[in-house]
Backbone as ProteinMPNN parsed JSONL, in Angstrom:
{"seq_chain_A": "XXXXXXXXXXXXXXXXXXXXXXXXXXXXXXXXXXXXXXXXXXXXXXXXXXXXXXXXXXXXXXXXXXXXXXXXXXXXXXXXXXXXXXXXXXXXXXXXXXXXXXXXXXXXXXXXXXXXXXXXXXXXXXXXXXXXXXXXXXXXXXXXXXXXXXXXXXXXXXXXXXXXXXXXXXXXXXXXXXXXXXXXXXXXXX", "coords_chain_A": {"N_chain_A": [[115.291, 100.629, 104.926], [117.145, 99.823, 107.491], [118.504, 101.689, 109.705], [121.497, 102.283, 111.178], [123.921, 101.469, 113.791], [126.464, 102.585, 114.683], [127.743, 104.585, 116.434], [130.194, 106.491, 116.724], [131.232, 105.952, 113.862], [129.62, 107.232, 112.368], [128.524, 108.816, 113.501], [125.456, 108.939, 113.9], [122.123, 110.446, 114.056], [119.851, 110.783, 117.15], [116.856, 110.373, 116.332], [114.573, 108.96, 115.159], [112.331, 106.943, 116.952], [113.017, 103.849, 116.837], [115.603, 103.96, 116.313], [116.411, 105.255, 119.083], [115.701, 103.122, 120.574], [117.095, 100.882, 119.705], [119.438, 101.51, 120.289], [119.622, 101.908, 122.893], [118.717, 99.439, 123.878], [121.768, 98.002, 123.034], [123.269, 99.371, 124.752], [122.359, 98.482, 127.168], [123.213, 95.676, 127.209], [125.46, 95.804, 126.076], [126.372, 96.93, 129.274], [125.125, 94.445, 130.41], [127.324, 92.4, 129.668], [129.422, 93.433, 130.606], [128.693, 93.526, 133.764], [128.359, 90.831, 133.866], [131.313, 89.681, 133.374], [132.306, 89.848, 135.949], [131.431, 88.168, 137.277], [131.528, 84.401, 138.667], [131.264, 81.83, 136.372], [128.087, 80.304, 135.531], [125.497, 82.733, 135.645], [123.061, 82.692, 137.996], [119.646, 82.083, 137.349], [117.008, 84.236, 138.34], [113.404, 82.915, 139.304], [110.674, 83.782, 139.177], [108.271, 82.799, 142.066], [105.034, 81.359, 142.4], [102.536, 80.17, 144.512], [100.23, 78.017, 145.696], [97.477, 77.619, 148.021], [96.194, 75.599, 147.551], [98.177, 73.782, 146.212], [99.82, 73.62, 148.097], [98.556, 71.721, 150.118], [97.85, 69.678, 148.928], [100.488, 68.346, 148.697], [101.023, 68.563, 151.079], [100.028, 65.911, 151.427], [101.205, 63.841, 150.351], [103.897, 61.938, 151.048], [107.502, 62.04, 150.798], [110.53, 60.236, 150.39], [113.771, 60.362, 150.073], [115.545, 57.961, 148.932], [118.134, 55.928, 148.665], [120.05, 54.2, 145.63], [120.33, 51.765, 146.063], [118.371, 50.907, 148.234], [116.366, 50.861, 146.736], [116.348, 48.955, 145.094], [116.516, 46.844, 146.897], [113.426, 47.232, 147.772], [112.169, 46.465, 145.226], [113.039, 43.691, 145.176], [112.238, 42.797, 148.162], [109.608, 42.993, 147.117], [109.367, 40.972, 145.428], [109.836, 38.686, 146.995], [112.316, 38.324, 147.507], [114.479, 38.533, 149.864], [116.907, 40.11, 151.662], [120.122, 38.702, 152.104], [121.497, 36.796, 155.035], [124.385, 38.168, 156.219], [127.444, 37.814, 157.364], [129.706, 38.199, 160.496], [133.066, 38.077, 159.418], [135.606, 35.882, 160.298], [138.947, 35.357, 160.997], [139.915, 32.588, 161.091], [137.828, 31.082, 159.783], [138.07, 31.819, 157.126], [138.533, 29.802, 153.875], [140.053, 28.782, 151.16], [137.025, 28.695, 148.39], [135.032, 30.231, 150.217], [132.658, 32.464, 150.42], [132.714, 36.276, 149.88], [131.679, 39.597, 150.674], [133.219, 42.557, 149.879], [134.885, 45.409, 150.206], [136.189, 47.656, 147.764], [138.225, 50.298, 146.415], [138.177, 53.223, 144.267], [137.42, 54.571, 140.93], [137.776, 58.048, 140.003], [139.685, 59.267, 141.545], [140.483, 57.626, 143.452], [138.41, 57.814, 145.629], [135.796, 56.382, 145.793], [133.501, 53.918, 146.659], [133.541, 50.842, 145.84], [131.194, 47.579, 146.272], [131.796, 44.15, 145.625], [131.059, 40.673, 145.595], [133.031, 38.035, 146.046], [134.573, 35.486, 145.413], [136.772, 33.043, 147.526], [139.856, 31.993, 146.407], [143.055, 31.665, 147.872], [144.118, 31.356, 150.414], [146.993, 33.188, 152.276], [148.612, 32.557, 155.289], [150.52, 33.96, 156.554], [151.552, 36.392, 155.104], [148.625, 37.301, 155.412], [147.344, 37.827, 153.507], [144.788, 37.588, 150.865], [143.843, 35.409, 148.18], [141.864, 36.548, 145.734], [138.349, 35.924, 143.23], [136.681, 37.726, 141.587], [132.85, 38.258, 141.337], [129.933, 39.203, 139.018], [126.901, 40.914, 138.903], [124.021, 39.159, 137.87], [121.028, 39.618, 137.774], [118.577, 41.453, 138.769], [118.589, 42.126, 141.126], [120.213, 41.233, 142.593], [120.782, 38.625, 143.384], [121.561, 36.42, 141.576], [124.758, 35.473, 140.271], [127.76, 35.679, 139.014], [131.286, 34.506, 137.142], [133.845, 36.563, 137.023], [135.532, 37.578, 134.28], [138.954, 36.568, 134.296], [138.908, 38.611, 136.717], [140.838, 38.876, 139.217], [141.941, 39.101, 142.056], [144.356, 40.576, 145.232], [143.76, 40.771, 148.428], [143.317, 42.698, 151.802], [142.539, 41.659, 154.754], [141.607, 43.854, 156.221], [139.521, 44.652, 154.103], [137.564, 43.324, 154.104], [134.041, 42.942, 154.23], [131.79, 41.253, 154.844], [130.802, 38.103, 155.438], [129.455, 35.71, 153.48], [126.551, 33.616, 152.825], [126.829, 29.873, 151.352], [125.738, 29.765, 147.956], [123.489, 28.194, 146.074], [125.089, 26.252, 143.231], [124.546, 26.717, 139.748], [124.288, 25.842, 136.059], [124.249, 27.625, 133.412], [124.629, 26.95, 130.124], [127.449, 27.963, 129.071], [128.314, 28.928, 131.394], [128.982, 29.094, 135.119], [126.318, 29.708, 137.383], [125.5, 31.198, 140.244], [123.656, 31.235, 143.028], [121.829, 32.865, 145.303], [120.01, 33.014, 148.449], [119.014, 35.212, 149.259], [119.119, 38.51, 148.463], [122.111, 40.055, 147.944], [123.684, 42.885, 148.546], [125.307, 45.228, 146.685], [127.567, 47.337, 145.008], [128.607, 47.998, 142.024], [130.938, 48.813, 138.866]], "CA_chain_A": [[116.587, 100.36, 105.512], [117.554, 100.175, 108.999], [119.847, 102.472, 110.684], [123.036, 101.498, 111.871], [124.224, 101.873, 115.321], [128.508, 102.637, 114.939], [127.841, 106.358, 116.717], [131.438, 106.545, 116.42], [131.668, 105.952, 112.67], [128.591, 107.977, 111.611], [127.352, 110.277, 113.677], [124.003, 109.085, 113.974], [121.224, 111.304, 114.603], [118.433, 110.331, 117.502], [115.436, 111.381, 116.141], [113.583, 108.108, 115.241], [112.063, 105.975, 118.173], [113.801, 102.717, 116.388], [117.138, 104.185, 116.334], [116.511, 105.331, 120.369], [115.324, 101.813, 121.412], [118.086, 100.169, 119.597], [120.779, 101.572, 121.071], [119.08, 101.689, 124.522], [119.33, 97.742, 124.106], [122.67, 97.768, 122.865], [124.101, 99.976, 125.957], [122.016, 97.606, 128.425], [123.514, 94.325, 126.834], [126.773, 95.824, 127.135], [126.66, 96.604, 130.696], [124.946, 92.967, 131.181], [128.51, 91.935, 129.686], [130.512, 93.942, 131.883], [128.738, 92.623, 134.759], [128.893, 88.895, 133.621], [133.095, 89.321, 133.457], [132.742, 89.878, 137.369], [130.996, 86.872, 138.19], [132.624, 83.145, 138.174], [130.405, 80.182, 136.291], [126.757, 80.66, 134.884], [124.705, 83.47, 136.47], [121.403, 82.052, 138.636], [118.284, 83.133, 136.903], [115.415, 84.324, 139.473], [112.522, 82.9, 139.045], [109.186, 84.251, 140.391], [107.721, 81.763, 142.328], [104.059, 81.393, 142.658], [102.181, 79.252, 145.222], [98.6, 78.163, 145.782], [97.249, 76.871, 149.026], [96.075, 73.762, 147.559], [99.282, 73.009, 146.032], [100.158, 72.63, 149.566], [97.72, 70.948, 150.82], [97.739, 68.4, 148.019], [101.767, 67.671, 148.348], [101.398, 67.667, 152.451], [99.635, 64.513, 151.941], [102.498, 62.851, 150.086], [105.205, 61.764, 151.638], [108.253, 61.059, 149.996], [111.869, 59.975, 150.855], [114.753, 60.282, 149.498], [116.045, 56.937, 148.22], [119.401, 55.53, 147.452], [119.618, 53.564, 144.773], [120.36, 50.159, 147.052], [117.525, 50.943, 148.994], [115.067, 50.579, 145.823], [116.488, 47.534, 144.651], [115.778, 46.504, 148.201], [112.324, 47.546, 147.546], [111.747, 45.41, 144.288], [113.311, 42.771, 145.942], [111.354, 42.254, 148.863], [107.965, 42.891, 146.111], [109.383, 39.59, 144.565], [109.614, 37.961, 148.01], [113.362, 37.764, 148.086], [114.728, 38.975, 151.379], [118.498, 40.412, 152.014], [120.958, 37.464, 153.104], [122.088, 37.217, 157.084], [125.504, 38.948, 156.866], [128.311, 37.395, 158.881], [131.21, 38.331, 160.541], [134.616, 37.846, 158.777], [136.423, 35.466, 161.354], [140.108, 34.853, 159.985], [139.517, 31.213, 161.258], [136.92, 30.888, 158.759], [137.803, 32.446, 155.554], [139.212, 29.181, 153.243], [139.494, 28.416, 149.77], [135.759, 28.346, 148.202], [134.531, 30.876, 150.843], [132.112, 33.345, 149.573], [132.951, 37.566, 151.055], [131.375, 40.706, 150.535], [134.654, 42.822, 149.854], [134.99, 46.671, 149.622], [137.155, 47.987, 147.201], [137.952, 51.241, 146.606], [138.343, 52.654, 142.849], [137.316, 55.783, 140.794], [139.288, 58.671, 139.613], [139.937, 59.981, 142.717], [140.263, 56.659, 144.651], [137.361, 58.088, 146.863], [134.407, 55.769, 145.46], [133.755, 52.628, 147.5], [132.568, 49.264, 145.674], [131.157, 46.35, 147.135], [131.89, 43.324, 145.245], [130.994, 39.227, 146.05], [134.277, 37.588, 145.891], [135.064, 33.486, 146.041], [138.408, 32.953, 147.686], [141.134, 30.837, 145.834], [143.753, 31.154, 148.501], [144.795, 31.927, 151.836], [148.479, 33.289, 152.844], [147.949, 33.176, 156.746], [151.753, 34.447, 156.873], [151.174, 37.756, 154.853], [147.883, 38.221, 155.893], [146.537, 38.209, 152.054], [143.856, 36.463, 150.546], [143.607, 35.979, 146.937], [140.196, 36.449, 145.396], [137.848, 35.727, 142.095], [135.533, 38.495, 141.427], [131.629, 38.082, 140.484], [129.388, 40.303, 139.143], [125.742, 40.212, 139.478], [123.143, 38.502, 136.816], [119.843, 39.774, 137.502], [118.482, 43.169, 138.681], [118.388, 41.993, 142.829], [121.465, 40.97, 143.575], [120.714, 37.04, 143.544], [122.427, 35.572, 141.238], [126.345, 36.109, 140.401], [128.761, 34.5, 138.174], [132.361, 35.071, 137.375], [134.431, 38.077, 135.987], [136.813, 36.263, 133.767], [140.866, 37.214, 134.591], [139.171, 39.49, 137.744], [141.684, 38.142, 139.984], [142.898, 40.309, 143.413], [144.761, 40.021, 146.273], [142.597, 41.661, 149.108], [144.163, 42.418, 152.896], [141.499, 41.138, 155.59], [140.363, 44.777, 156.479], [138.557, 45.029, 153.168], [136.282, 42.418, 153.862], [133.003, 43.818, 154.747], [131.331, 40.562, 155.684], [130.989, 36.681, 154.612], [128.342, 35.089, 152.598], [126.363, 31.73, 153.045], [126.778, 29.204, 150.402], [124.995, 29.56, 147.609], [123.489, 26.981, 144.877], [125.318, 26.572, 141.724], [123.456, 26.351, 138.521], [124.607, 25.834, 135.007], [123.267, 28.161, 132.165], [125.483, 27.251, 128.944], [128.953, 27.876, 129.454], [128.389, 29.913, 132.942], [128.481, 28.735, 136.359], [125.962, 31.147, 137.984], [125.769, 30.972, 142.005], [121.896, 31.595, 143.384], [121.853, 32.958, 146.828], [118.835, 32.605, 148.944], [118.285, 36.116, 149.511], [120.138, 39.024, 147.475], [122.774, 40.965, 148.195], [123.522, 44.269, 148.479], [126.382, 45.032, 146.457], [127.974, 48.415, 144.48], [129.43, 47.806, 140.925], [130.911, 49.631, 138.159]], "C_chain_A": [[116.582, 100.645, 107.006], [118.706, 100.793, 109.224], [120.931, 101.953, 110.816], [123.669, 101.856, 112.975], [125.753, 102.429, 115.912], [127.972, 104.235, 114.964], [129.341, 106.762, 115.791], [131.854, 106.555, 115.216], [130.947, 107.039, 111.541], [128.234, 108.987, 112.368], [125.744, 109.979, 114.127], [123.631, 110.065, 115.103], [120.205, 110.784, 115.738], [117.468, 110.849, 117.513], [114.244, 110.027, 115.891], [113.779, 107.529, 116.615], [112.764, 104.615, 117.906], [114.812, 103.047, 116.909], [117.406, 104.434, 118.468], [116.236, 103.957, 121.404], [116.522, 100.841, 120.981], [119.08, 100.585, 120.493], [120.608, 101.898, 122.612], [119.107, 99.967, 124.751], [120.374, 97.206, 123.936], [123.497, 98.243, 124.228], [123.418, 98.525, 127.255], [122.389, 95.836, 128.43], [125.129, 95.226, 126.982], [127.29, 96.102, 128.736], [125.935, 95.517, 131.429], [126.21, 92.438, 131.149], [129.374, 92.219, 130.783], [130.466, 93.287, 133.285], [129.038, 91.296, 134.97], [130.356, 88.877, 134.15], [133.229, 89.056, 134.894], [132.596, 88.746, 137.582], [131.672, 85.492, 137.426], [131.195, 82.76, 137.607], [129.072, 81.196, 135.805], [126.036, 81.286, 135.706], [123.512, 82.753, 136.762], [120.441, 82.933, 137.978], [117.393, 82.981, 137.725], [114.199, 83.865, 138.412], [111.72, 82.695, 139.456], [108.574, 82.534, 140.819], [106.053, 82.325, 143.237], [103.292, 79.943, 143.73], [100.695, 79.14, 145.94], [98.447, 77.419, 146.67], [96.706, 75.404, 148.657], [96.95, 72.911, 147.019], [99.72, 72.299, 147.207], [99.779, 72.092, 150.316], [97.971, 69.585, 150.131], [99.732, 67.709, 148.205], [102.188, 67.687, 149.876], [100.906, 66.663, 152.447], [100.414, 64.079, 151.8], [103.396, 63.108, 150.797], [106.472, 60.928, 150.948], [109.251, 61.409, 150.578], [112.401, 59.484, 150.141], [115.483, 58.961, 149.531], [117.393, 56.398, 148.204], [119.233, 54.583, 146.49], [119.603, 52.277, 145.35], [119.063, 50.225, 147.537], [116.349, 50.579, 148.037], [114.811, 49.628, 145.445], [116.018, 46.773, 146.014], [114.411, 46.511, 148.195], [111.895, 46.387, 146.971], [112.221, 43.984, 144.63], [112.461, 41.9, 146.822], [110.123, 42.434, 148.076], [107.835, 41.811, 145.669], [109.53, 38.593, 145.532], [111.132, 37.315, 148.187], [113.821, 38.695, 149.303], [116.377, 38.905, 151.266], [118.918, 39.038, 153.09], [121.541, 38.154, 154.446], [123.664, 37.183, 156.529], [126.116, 37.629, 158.017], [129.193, 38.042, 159.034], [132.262, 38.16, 160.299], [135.233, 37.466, 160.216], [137.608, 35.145, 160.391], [140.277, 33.397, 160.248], [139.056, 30.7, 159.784], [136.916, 31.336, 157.475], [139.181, 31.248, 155.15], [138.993, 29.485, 151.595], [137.541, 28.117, 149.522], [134.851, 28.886, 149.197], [133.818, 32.009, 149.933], [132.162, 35.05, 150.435], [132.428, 38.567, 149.899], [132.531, 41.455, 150.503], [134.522, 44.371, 149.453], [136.17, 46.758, 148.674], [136.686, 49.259, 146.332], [138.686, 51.827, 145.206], [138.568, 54.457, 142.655], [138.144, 56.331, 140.207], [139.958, 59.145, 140.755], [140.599, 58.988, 144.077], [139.58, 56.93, 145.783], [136.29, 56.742, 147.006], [134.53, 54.402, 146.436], [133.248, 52.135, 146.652], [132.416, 48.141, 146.23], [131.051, 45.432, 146.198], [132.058, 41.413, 146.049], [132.169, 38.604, 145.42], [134.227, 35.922, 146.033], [136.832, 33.403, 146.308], [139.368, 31.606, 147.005], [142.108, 30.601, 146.363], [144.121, 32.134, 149.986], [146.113, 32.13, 152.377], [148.308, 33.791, 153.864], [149.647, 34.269, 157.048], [151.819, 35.359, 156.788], [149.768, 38.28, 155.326], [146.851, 38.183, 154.529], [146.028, 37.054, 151.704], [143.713, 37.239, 148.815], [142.045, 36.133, 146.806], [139.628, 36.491, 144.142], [136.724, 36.823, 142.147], [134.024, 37.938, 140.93], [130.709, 38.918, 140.257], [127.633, 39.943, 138.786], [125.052, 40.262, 138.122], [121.981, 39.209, 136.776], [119.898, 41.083, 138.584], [118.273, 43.451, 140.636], [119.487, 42.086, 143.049], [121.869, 39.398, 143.949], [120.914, 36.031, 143.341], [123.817, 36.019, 140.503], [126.633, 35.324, 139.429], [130.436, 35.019, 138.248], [132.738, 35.993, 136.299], [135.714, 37.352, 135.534], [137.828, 37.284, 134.121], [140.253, 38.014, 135.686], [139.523, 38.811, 139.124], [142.358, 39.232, 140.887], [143.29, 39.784, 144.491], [144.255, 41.246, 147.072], [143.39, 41.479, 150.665], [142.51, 42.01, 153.821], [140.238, 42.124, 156.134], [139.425, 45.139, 155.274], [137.524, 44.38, 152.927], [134.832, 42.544, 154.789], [131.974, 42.471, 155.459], [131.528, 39.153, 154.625], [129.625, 36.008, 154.544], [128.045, 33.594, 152.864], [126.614, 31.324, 151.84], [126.451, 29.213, 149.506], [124.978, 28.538, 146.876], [123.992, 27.317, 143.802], [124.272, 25.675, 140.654], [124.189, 26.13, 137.492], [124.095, 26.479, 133.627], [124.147, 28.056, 130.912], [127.276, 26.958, 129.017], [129.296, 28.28, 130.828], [127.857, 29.155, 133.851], [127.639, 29.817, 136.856], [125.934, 30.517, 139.714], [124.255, 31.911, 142.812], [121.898, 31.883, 144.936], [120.427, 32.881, 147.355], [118.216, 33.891, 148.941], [119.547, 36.93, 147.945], [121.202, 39.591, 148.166], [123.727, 42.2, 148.008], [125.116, 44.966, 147.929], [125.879, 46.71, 145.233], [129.477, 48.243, 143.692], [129.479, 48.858, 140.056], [129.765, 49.717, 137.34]], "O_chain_A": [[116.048, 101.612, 107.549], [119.812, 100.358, 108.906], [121.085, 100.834, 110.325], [124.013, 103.033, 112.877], [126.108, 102.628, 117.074], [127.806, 104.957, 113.981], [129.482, 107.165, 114.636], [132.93, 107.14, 115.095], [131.348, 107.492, 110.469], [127.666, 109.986, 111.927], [125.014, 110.828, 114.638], [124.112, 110.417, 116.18], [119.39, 110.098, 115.12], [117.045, 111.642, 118.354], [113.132, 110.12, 116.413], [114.807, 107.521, 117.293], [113.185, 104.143, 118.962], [115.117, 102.541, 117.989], [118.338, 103.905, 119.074], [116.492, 103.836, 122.602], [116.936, 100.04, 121.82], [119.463, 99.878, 121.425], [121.561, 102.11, 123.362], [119.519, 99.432, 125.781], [120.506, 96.07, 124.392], [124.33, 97.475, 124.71], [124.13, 97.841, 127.991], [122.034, 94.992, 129.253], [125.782, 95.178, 128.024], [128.296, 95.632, 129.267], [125.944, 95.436, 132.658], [126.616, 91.954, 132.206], [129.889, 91.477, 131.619], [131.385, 92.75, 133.903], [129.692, 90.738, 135.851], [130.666, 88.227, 135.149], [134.054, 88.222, 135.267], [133.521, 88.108, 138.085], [132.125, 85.37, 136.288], [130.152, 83.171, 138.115], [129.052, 82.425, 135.735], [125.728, 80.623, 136.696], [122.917, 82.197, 135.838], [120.4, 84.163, 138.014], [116.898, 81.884, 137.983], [114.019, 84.21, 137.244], [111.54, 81.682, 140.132], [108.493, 81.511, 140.14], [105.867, 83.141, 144.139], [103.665, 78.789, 143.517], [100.163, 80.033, 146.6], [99.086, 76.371, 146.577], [96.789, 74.371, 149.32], [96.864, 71.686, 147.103], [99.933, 71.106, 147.423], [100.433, 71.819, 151.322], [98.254, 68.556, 150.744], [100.022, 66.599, 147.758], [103.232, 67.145, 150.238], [101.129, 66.048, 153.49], [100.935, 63.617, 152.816], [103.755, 64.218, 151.191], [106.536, 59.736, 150.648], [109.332, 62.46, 151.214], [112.073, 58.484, 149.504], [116.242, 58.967, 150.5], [117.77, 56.667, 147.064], [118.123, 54.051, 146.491], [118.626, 51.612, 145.007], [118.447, 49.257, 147.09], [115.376, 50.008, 148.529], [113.688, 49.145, 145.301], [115.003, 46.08, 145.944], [114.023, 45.503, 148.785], [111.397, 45.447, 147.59], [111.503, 43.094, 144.174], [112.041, 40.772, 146.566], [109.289, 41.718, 148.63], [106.73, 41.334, 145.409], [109.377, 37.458, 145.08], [111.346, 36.239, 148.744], [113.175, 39.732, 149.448], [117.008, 37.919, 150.884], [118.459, 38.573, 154.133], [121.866, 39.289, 154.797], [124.151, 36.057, 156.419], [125.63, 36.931, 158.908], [129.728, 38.601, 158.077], [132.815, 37.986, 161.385], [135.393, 38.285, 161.121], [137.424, 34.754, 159.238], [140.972, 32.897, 159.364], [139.716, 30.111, 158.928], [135.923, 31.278, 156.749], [140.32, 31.343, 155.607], [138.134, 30.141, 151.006], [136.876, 27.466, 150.329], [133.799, 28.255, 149.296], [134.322, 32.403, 148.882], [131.674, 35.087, 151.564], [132.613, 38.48, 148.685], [133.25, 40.96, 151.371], [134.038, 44.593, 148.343], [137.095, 45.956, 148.801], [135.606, 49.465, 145.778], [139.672, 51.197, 144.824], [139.185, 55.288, 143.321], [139.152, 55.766, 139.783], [141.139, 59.421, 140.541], [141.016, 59.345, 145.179], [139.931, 56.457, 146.864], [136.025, 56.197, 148.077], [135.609, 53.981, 146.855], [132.248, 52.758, 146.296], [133.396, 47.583, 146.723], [130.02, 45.67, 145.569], [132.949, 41.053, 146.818], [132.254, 38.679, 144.194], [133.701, 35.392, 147.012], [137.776, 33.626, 145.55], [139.325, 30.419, 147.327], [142.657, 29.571, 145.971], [144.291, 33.324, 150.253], [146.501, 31.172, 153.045], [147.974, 34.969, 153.994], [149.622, 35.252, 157.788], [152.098, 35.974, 157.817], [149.63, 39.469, 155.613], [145.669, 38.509, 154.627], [146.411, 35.913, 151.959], [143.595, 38.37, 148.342], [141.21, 35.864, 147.669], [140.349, 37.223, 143.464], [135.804, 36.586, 142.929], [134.084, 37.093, 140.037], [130.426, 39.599, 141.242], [127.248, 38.819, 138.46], [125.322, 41.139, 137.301], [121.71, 39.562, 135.628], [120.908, 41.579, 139.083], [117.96, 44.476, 141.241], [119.908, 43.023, 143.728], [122.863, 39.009, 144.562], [120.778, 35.0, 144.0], [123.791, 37.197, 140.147], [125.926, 34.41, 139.006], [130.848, 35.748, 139.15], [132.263, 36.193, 135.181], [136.592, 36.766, 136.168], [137.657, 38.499, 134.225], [141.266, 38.572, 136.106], [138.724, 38.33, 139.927], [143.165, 40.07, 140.485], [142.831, 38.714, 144.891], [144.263, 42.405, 146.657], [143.998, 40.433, 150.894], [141.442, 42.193, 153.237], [139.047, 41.934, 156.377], [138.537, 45.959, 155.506], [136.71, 44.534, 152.017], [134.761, 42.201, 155.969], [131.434, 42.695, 156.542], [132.098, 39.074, 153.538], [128.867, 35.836, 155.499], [128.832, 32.667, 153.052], [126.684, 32.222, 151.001], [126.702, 28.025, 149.301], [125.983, 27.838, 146.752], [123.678, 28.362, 143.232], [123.618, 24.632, 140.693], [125.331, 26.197, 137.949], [123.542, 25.747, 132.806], [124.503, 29.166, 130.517], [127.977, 25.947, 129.004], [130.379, 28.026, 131.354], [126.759, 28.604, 133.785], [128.148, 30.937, 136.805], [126.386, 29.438, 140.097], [124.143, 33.125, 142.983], [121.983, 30.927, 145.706], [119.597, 32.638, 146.479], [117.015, 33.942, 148.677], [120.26, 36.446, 147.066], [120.988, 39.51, 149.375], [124.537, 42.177, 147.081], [125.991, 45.177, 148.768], [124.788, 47.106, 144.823], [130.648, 48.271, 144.072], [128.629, 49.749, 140.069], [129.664, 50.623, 136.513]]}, "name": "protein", "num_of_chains": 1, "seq": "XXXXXXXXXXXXXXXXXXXXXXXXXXXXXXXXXXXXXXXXXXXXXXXXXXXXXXXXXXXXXXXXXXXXXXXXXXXXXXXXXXXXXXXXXXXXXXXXXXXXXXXXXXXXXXXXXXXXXXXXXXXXXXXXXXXXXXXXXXXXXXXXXXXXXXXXXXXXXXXXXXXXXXXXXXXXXXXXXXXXXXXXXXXXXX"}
């Protein structure tokens, strides 16, 4: 049988080494508790760190940089020999019906997050200032080909338009118009 540790109920004696190591781990787990209550959130655990000169020799050769995720797709992109489309300037001249725009819009729970979404315009109210717009969201893993977001229908004010898109070719796959740009572009969806 093992001992039992309720001083308080029994009395125990310390005469075995068991009975003195138990309750030497029981007192040092309750004043780990005590301390825990002080601190907010999950305590940092140290941990020894060891380090060997040829670790660091071997990981100053590499060189690595930090990424965003656009920037990778950018990567695989140009590997496949497509190349980011030339960007234009949003002239309010120039934005009609059947115009193609790069369009921020800004979401989230917080309404912090930015997205960049390829838009086709359906109408122009030069009076208010507002342009309706058709959402599209992208097909393949560049950025290169698009189609449409059924019912995603917005009215967008002029400063949210981040730039304007060349032409692209439409295709037909089935029931879906898709829309093939020459290069990809660089866009941030849900």
């Amino acid at each position: 049988q093992i001992p039992r540790l309720k001083t308080a109920m029994y009395g125990e004696v310390l005469t075995t080494d068991e009975v003195i190591t138990r309750l030497k781990e029981a007192e040092t787990k309750k004043s780990d508790k005590q301390q825990k209550k002080g601190l907010r959130g999950r305590p940092k655990k140290k941990l020894p760190i060891q380090i060997d000169e040829d670790q660091i020799e071997n990981t100053m050769e590499i060189d690595f940089h930090n990424q965003s995720l656009e920037e990778s797709y950018d990567d695989v992109a140009n590997d496949n020999g497509l190349e980011e489309i030339e960007y234009q300037t949003p002239v309010w001249s120039d934005i009609k019906p059947g115009c193609f725009l790069l369009v921020d819009f800004i979401g989230g729970l917080r309404k912090k997050t930015h997205f960049k979404y390829v838009c086709l315009v359906n109408s122009v109210d030069e009076d208010d200032g507002e342009i309706t717009v058709q959402g599209l969201q992208k097909e393949d893993d560049y950025g290169a080909v698009f189609s449409f977001i059924d019912n995603d229908i917005s009215t967008i004010t002029p400063e949210m338009i981040i730039a304007m898109l060349p032409h692209p070719n439409q295709k037909q796959e089935g029931r879906k118009t898709m829309y093939v740009f020459q290069g990809f572009v660089t866009v941030k969806e849900k």
